[in-house]
PDB file of C-alpha atoms in Angstrom:
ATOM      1  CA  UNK A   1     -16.270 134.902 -48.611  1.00 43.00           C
ATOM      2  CA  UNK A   2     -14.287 137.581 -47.565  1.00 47.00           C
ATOM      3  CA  UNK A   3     -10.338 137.173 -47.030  1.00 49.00           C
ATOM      4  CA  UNK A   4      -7.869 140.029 -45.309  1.00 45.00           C
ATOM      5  CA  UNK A   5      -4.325 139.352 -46.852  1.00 47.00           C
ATOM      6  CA  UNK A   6      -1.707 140.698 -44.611  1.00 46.00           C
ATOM      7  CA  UNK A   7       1.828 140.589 -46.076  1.00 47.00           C
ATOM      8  CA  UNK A   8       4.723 140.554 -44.208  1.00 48.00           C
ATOM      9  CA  UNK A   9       7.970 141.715 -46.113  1.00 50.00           C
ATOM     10  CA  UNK A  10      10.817 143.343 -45.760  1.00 49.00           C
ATOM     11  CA  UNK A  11      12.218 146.685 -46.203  1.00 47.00           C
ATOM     12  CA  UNK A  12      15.733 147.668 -46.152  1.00 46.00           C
ATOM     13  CA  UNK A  13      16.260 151.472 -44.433  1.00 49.00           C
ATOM     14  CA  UNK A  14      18.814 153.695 -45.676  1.00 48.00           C
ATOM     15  CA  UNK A  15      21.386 152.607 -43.668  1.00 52.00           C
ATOM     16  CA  UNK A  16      20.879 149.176 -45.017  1.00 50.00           C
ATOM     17  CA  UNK A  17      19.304 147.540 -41.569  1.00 51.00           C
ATOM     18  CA  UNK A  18      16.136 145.539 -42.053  1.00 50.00           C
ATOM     19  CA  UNK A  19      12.934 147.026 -40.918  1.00 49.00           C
ATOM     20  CA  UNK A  20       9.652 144.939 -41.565  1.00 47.00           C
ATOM     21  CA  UNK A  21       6.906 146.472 -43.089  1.00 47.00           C
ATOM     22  CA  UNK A  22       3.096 145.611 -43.388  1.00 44.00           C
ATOM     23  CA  UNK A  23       0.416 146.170 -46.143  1.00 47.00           C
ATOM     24  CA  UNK A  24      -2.966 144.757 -45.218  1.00 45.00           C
ATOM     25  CA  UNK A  25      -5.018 144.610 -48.366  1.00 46.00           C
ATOM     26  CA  UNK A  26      -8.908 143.531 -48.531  1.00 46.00           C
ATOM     27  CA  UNK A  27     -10.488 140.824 -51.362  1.00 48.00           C
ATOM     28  CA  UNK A  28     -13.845 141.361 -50.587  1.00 51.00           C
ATOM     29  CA  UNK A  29     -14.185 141.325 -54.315  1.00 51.00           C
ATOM     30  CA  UNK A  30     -12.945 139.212 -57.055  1.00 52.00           C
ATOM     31  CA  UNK A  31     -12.431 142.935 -59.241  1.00 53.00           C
ATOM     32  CA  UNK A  32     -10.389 144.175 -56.274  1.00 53.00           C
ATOM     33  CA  UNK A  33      -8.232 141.490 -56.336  1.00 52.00           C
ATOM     34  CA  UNK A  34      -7.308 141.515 -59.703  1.00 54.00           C
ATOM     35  CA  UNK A  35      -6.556 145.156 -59.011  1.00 56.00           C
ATOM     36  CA  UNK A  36      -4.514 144.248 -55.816  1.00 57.00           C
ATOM     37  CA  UNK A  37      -0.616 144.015 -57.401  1.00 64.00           C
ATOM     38  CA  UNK A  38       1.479 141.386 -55.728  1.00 64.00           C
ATOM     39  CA  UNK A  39       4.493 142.387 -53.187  1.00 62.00           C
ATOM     40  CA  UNK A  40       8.148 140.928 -53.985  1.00 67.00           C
ATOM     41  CA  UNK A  41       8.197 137.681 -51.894  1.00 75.00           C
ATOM     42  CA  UNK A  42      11.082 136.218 -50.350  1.00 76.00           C
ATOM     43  CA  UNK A  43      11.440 132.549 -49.840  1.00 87.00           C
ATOM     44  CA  UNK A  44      12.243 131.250 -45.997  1.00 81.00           C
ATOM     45  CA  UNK A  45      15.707 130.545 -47.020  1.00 87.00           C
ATOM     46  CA  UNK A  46      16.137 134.095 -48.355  1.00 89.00           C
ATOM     47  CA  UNK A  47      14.380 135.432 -45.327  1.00 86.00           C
ATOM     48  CA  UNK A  48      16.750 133.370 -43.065  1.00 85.00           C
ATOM     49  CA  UNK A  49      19.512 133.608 -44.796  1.00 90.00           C
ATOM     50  CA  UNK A  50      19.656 137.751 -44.713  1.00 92.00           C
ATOM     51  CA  UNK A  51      18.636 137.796 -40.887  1.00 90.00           C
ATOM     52  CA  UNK A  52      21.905 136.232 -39.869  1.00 93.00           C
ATOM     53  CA  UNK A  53      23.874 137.932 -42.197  1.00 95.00           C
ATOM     54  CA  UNK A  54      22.276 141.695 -40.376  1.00 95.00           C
ATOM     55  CA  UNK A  55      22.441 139.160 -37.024  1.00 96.00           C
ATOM     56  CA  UNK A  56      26.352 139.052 -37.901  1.00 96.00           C
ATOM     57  CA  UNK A  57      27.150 142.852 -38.969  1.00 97.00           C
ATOM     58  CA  UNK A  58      25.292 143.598 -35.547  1.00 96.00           C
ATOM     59  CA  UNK A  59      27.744 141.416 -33.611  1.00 97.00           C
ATOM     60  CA  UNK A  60      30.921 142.604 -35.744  1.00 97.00           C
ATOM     61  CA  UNK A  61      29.301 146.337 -35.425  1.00 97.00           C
ATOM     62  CA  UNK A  62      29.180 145.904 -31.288  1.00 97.00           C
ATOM     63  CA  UNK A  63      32.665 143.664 -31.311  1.00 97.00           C
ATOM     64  CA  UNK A  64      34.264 146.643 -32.551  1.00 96.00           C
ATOM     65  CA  UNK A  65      33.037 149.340 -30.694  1.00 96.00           C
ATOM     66  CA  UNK A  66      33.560 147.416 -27.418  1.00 96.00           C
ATOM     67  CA  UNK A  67      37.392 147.028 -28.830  1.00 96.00           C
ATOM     68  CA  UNK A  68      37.235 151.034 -29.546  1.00 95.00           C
ATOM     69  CA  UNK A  69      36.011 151.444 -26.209  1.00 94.00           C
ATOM     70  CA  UNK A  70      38.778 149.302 -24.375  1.00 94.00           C
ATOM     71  CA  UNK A  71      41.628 151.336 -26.325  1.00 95.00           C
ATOM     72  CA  UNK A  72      39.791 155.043 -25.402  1.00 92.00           C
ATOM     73  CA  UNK A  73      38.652 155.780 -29.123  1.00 91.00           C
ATOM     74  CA  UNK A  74      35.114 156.020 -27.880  1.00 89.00           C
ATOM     75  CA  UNK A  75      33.296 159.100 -26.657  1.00 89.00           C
ATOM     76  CA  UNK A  76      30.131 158.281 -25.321  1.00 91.00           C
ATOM     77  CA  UNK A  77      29.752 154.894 -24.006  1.00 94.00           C
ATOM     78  CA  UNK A  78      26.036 154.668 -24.947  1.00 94.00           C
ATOM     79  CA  UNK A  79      26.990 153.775 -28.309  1.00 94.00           C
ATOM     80  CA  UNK A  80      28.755 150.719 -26.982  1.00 95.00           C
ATOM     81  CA  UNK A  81      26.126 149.963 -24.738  1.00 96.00           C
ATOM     82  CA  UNK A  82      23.182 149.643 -27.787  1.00 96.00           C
ATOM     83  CA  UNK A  83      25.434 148.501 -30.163  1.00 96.00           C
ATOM     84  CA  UNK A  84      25.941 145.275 -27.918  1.00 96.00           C
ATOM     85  CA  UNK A  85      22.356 145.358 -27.451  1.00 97.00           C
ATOM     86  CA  UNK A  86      21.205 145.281 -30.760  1.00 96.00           C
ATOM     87  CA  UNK A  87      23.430 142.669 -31.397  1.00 96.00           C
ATOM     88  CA  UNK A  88      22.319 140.621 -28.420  1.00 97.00           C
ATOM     89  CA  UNK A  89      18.971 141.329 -28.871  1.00 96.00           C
ATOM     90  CA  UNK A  90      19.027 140.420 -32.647  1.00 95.00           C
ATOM     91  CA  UNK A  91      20.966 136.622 -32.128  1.00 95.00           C
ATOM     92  CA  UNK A  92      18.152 136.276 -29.301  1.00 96.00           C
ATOM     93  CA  UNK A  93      15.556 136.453 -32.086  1.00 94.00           C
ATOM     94  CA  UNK A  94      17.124 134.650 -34.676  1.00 93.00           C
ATOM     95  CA  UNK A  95      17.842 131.566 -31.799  1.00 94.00           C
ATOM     96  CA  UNK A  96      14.076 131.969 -30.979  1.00 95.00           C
ATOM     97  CA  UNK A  97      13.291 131.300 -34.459  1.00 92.00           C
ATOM     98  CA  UNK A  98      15.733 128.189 -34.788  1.00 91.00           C
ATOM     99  CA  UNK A  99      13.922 126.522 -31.900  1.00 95.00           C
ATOM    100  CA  UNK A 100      10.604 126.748 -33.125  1.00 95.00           C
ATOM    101  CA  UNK A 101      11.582 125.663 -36.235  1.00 92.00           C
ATOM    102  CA  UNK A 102      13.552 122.548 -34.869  1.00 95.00           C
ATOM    103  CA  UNK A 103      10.410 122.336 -32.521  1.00 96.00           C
ATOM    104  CA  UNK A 104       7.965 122.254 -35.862  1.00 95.00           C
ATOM    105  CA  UNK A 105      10.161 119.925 -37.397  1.00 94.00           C
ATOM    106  CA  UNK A 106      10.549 117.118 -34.734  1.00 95.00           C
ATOM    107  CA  UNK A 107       6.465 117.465 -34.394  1.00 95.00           C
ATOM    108  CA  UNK A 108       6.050 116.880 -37.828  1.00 94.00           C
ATOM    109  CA  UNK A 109       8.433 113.742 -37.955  1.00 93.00           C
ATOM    110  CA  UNK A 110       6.150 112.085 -34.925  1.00 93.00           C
ATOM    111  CA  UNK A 111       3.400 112.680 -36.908  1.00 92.00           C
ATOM    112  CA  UNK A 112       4.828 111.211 -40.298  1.00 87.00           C
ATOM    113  CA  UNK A 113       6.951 108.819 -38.093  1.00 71.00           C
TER     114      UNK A 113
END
């Protein structure tokens, strides 16, 4: 039987953000997949745990440039602008993700409950 492994993991960028990356890898054969070398995998917790720590540089990052922009240190206004929405955009994903995981937990209790 033939099984398509896709592995989501992540990648930190140069300027230390987190950018996801994929590798799709094919076990048609039990030889390839002893060739096929396993990717560093982070646990849930680790996973979660670094997206709100990036989710809270992003807020700090755009708290600070709108306080640069109120006393006239800023020059282009643009930078305030995606600053605040990376940051919003960023807590909107990570609050999507706490729902359906409170969502996947109360369906599981009704169904051990």
């Amino acid at each position: 039987m033939d099984r398509l492994m896709i592995d989501f993991s992540q990648v930190y960028g140069q300027n230390g953000t987190i950018a996801a990356s994929r590798s799709v890898y094919s076990t048609q054969h039990s030889d390839t997949a002893k060739e096929i070398k396993e990717a560093p995998r982070l646990s849930f917790e680790d996973m979660l745990s670094d997206s709100i720590k990036e989710v809270n540089t992003l807020q700090l990052e755009a708290e600070k440039k709108i306080r640069d922009l109120a006393i006239g240190d800023v020059e282009d206004i643009s930078e305030v602008v995606l600053a605040s929405s990376r940051a919003d955009t960023a807590l909107r994903l990570v609050m999507e993700v706490r729902n359906k995981f409170i969502d996947a937990y109360q369906a599981l209790s009704r169904i051990t409950g």
